[in-house]
GROMACS .gro file of C-alpha atoms in nm:
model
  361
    1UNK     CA    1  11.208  11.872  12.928
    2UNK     CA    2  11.194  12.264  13.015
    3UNK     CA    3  10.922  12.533  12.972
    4UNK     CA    4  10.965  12.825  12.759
    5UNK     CA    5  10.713  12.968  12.858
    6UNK     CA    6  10.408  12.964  13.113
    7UNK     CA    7  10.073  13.103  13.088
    8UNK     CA    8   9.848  13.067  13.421
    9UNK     CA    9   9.486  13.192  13.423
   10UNK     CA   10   9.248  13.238  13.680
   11UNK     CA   11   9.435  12.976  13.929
   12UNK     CA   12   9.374  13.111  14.331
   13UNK     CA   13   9.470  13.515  14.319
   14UNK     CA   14   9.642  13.442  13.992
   15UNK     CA   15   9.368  13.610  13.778
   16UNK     CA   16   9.621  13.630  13.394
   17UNK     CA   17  10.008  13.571  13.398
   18UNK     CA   18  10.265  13.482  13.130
   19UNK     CA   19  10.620  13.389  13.230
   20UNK     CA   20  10.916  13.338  13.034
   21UNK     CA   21  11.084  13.112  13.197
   22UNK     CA   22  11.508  13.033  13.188
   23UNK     CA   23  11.621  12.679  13.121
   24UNK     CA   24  11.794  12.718  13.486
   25UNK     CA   25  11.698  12.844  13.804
   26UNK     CA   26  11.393  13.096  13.833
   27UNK     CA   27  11.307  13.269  14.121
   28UNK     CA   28  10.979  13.405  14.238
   29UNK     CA   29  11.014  13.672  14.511
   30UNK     CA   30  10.729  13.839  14.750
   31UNK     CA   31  10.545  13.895  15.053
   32UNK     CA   32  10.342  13.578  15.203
   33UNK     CA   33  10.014  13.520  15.002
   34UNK     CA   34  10.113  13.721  14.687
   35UNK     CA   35  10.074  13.439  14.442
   36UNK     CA   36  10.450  13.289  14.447
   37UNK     CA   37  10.323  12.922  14.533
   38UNK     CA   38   9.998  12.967  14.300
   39UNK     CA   39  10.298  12.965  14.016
   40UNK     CA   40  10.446  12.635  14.129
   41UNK     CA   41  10.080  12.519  14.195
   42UNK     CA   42  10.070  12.579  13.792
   43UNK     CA   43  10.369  12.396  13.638
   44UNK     CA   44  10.294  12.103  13.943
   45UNK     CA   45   9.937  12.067  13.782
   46UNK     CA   46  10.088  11.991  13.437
   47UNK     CA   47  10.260  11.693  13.623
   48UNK     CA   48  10.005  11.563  13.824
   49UNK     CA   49   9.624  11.703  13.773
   50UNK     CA   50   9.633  11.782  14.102
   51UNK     CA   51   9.791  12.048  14.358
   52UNK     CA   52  10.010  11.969  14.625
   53UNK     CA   53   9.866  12.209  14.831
   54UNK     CA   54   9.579  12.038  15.073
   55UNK     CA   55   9.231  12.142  15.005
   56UNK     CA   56   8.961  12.029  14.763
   57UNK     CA   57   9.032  12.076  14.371
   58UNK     CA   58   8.753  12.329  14.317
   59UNK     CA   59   8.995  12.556  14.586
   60UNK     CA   60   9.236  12.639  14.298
   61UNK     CA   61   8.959  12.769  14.050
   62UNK     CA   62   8.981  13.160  14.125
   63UNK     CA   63   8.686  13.305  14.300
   64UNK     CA   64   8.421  13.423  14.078
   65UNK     CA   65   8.597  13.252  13.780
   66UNK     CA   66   8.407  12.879  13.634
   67UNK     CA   67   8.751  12.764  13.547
   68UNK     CA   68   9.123  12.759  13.628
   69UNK     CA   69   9.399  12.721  13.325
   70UNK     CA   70   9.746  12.662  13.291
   71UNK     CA   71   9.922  12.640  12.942
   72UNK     CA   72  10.294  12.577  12.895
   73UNK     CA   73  10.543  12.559  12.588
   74UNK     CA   74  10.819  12.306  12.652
   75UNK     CA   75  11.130  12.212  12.515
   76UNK     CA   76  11.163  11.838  12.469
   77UNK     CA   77  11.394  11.584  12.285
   78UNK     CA   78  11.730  11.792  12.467
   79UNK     CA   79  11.596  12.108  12.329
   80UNK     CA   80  11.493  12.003  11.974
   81UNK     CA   81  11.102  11.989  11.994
   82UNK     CA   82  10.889  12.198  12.123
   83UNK     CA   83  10.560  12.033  12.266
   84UNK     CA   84  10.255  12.281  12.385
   85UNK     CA   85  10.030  12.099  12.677
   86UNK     CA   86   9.729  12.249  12.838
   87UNK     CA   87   9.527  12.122  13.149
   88UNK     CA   88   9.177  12.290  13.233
   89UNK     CA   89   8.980  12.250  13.556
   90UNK     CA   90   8.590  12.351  13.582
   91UNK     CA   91   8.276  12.231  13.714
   92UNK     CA   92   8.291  11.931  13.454
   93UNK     CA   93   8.595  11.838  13.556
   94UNK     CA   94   8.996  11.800  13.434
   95UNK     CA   95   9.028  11.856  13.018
   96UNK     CA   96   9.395  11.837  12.920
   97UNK     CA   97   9.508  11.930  12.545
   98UNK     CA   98   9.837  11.800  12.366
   99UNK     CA   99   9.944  12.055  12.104
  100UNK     CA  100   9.563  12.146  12.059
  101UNK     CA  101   9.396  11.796  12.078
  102UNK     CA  102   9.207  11.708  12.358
  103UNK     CA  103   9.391  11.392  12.522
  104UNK     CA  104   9.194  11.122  12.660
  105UNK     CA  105   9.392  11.070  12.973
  106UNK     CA  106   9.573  11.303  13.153
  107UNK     CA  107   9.872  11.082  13.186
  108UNK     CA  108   9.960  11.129  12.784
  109UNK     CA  109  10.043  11.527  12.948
  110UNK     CA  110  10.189  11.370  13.276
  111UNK     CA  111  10.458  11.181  13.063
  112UNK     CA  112  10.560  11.506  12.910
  113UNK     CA  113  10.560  11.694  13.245
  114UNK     CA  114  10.778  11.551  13.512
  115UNK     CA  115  10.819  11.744  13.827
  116UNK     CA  116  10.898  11.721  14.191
  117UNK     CA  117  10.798  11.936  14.467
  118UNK     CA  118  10.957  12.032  14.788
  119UNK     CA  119  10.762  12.284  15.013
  120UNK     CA  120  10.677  12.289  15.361
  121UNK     CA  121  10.466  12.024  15.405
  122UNK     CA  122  10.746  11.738  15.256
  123UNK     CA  123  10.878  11.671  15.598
  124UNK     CA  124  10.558  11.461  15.677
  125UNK     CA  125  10.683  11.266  15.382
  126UNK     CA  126  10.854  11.079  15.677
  127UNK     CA  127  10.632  11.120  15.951
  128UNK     CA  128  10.282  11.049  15.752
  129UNK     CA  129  10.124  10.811  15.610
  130UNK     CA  130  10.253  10.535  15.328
  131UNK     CA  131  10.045  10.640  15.100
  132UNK     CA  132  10.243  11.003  15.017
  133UNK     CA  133  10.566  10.769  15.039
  134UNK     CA  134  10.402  10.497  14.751
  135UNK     CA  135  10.307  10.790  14.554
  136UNK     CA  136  10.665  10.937  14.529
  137UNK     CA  137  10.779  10.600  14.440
  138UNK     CA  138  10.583  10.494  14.199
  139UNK     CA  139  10.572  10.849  14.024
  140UNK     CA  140  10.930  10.785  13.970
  141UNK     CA  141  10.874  10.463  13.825
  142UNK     CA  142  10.566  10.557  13.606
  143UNK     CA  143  10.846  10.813  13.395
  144UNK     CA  144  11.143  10.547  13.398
  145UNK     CA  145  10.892  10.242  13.365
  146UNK     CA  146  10.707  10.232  12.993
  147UNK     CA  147  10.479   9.896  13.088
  148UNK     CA  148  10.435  10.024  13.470
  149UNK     CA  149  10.106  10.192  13.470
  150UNK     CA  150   9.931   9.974  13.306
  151UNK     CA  151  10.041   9.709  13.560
  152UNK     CA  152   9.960   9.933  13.806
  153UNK     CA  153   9.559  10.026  13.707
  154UNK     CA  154   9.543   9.604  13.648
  155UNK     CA  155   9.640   9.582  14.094
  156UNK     CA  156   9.372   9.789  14.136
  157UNK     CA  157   9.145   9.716  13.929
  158UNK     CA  158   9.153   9.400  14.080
  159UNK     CA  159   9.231   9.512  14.431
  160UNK     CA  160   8.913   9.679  14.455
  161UNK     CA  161   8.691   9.370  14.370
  162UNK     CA  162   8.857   9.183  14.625
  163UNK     CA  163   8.779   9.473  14.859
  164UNK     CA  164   8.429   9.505  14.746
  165UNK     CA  165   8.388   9.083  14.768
  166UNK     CA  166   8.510   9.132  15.176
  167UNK     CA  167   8.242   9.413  15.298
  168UNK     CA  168   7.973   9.230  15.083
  169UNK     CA  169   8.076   8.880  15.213
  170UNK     CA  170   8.115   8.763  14.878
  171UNK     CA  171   8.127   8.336  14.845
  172UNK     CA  172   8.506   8.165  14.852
  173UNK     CA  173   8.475   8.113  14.494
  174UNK     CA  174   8.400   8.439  14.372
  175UNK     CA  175   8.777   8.549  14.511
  176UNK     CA  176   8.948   8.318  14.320
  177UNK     CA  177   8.976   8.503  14.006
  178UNK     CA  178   9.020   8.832  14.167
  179UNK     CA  179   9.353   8.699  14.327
  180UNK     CA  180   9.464   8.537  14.066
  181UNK     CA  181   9.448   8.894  13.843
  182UNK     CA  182   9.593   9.057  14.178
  183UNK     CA  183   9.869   8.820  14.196
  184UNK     CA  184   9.963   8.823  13.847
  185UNK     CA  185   9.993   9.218  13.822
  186UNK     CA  186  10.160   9.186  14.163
  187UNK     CA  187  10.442   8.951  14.087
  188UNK     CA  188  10.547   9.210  13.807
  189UNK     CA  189  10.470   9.527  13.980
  190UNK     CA  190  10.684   9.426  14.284
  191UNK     CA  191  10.965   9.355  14.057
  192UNK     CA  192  10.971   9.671  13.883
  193UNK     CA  193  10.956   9.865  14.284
  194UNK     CA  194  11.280   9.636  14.378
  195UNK     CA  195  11.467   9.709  14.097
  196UNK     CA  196  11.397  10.070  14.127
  197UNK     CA  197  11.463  10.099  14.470
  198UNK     CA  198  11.784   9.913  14.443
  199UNK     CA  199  11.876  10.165  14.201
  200UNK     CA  200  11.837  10.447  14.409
  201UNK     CA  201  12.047  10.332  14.700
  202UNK     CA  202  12.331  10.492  14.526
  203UNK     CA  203  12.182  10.767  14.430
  204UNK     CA  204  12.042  10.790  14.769
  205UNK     CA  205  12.402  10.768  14.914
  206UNK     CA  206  12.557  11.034  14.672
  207UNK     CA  207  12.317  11.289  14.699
  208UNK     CA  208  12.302  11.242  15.141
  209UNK     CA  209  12.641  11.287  15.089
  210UNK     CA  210  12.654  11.601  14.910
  211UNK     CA  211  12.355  11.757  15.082
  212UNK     CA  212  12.406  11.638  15.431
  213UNK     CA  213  12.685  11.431  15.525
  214UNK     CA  214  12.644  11.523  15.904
  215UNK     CA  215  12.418  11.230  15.924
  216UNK     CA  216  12.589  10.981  15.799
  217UNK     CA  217  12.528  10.727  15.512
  218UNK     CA  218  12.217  10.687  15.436
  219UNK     CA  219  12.057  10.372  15.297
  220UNK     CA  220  11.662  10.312  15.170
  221UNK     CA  221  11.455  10.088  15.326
  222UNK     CA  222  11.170   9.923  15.107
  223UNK     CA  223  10.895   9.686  15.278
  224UNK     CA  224  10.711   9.538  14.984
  225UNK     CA  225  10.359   9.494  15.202
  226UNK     CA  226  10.311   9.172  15.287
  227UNK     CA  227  10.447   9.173  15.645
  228UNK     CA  228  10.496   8.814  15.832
  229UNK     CA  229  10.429   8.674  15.491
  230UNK     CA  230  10.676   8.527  15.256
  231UNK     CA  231  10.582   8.542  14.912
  232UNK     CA  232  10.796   8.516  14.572
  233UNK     CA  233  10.631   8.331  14.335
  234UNK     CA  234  10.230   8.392  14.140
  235UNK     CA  235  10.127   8.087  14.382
  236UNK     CA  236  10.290   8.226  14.729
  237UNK     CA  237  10.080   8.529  14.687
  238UNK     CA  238   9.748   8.358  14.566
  239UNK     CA  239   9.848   8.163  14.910
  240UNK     CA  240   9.871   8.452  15.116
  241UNK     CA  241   9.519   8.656  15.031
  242UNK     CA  242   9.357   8.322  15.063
  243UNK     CA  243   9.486   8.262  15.425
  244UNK     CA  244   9.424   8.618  15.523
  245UNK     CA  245   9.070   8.616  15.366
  246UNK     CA  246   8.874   8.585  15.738
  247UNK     CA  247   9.055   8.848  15.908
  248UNK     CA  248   9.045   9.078  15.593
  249UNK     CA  249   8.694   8.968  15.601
  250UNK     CA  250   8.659   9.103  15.944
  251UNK     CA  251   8.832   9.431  15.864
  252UNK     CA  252   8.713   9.520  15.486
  253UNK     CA  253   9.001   9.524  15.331
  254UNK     CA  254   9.297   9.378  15.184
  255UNK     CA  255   9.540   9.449  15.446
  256UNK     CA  256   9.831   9.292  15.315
  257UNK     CA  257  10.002   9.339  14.933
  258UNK     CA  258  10.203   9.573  14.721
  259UNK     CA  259   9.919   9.890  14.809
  260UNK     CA  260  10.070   9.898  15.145
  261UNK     CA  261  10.433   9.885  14.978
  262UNK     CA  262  10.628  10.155  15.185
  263UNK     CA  263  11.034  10.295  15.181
  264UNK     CA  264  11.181  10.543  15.389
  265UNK     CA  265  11.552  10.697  15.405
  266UNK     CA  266  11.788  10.530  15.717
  267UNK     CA  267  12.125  10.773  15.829
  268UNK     CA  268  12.371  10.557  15.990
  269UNK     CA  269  12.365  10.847  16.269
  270UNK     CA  270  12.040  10.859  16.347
  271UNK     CA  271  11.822  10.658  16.503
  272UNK     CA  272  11.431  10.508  16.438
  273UNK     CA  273  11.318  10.662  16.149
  274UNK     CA  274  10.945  10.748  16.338
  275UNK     CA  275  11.188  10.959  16.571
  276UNK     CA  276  11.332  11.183  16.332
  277UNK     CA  277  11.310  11.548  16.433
  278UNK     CA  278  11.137  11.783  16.161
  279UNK     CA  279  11.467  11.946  16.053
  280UNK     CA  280  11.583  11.585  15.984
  281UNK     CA  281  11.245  11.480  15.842
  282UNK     CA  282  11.284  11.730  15.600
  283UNK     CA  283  11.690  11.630  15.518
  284UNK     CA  284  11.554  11.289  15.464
  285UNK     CA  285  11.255  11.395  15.220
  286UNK     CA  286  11.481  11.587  14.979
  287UNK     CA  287  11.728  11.325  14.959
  288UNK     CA  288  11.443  11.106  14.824
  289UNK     CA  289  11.362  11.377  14.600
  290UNK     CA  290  11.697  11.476  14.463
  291UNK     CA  291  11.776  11.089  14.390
  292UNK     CA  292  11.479  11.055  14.191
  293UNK     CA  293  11.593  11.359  13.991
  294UNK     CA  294  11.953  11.163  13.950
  295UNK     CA  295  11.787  10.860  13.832
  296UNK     CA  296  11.558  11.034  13.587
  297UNK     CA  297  11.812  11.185  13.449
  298UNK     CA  298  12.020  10.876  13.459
  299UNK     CA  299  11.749  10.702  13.245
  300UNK     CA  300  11.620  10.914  13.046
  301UNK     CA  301  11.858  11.166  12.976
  302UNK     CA  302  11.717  11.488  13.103
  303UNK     CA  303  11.618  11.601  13.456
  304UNK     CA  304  11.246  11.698  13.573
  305UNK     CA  305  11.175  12.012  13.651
  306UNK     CA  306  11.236  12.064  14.014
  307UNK     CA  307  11.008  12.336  14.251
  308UNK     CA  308  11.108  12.434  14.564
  309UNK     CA  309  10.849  12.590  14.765
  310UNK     CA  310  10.985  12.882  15.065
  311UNK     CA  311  11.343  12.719  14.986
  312UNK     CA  312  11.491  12.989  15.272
  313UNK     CA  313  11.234  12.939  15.526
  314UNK     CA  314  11.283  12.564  15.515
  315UNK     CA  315  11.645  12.511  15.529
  316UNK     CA  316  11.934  12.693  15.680
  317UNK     CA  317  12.153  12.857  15.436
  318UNK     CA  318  12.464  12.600  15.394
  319UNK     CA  319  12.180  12.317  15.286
  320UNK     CA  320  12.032  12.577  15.055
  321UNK     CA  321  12.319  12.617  14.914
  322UNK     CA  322  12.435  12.277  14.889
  323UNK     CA  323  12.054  12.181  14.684
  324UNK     CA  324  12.121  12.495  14.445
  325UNK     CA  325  12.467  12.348  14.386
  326UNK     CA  326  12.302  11.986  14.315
  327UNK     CA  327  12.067  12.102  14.101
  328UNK     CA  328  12.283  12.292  13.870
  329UNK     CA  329  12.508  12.028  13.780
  330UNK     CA  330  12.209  11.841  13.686
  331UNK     CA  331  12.102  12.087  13.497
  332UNK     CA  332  11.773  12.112  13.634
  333UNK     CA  333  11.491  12.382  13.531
  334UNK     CA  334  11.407  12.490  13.923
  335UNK     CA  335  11.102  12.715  13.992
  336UNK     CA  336  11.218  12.861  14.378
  337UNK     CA  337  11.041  13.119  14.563
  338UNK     CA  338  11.101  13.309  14.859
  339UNK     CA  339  11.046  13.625  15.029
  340UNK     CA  340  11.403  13.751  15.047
  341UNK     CA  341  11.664  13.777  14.813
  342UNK     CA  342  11.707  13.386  14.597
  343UNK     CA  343  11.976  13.286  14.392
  344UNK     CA  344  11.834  13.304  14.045
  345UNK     CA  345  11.966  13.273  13.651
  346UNK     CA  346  11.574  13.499  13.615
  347UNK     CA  347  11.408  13.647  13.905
  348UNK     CA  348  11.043  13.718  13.883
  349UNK     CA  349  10.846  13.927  14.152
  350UNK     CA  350  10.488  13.843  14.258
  351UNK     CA  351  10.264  14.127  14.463
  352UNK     CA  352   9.875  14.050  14.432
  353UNK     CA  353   9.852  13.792  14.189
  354UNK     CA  354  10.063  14.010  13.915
  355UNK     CA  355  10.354  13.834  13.850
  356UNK     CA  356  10.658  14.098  13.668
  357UNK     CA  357  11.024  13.965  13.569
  358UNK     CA  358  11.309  14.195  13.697
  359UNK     CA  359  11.571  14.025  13.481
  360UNK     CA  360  11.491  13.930  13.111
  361UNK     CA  361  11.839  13.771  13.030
   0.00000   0.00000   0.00000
């Protein structure tokens, strides 16, 4: 999947801009605050229904504006179909169109729409919390993984009964069902993270290799969420919530299950992973990245589309270089910006919102 072309409206200082966009690497060049991450914030959107930018999601409606737009054309089926998706965000809410129809989730556009970011916040992707780590993972599963969202909404649907049962100090009984549903979407869901995860460890190594081989091998490291517990069966896990129901009782939650799944990247050279330094953080976050672009396109044929958020400022220039080299033998659309000179198939430059392309070829 590639877009042809962009067309972003009223998104932050982004008031109106159309980009045609080259099925390669595009580069967005400017001064700080002239609208270069408000482009990425665009195509990201069309992937997610969210930003990756902190802040509420009313922040990325343009002031004085009632609603924020972003409409793309993009090539699918290895170039021959072209798709046209749409996502809206106003006072009402997300509205996302699929060649003109409204769609009544978001993720029919999601499916049709996968990118990864890297900007300067991904180091924490390390340091933070599991929940930004779970997210990556199981975005990478919901494209390669047909039955895994709906496996995924049946957790926690159930999941937040259970949690609901605890605060309220629902009866014994009344859990019984809820962990039953929890355990069966569990058993499956878990299966689908193990296999993808052992999948990656390859990918992991090749791509640590190419990128940054001063660390050593690298290897993932997945902890499925139950802790002390040992659980591999439907009945092991019904087992487990029911023995942890006082202290979850006590605490009101479920503290132990596949919602507090985590995986993190290991170099043979380095030491505890909380210890990484933020240079290394950062190493460690795009390897993640770039081996979920290797498996997607492992799977499914094509790449996603890959953005890469103040490229220059966050790595030196031999790891630039080295993740411009990666991406073009996958073949990778790449949205990069920077306020320098970038290596670029199409350069674009952004001053004020206005967003011009210097070369059309």
């Amino acid at each position: 999947m590639k877009i042809d072309r962009l067309i972003i409206s009223h998104l932050r200082n982004v008031s109106a801009a159309e980009l045609t966009l080259c099925p390669g690497l595009n580069g967005l060049s400017g001064a700080n605050g002239a609208g270069k991450t408000s482009v990425l914030e665009a195509v990201y959107l069309l992937g997610y229904g969210h930003s990756f930018r902190k802040g509420g999601r009313d922040v990325i409606v343009q002031d004085g504006s009632d609603r924020a737009t972003v409409f793309a054309e993009i090539r699918v089926d290895h170039g021959r179909a072209v798709r046209r998706i749409g996502i809206e965000r106003s006072r009402d809410g997300w509205r996302g169109k699929l060649d003109g129809v409204d769609v009544s989730t978001l993720s029919d556009l999601f499916r049709l729409a996968p990118v990864c970011c890297f900007d300067p916040g991904s180091h924490a992707l390390m340091s933070g919390p599991s929940e930004d780590r779970r997210a990556l993972l199981d975005w990478g599963l919901f494209h390669v993984e047909h039955h895994f969202l709906g496996r995924w909404r049946r957790y926690q649907r159930a999941l937040k009964q259970r949690n609901a049962l605890l605060r309220t100090n629902g009866a014994d009984a009344w859990f019984d069902p809820w962990e039953q549903e929890m355990a069966e979407a569990a058993t499956e869901l878990e299966r689908m993270r193990r296999v993808y995860v052992d999948a990656l460890q390859e990918q992991v190594a090749t791509v640590a290799g190419k990128l940054c081989p001063e660390l050593g091998r690298a290897e993932v490291v997945f902890k499925d969420g139950w802790k002390d517990l040992t659980v591999d069966d439907l009945i092991s896990r019904c087992a487990g919530w029911r023995t942890e129901r006082i202290r979850d009782r006590e605490r009101g939650f479920t503290r132990r299950g596949p919602h507090r799944a985590d995986w993190r990247i290991r170099f043979a050279s380095l030491g505890n992973v909380d210890h990484y330094s933020r240079g290394q953080a950062k190493l460690a976050a795009l390897c993640l990245l770039l081996a979920q672009v290797l498996h997607h396109r492992a799977v499914l044929g094509v790449p996603p589309i890959v953005l890469l958020d103040d490229l220059p400022a966050e790595l030196d220039g031999t790891h630039q270089a080295r993740v411009i080299e990666f991406l073009r033998n996958q073949d990778a659309q790449v949205l990069v910006t920077g306020t320098g000179d970038l290596p670029a198939d199409r350069l674009f430059h952004v001053e004020h919102g206005v967003v011009r392309c210097l070369d059309a070829t």
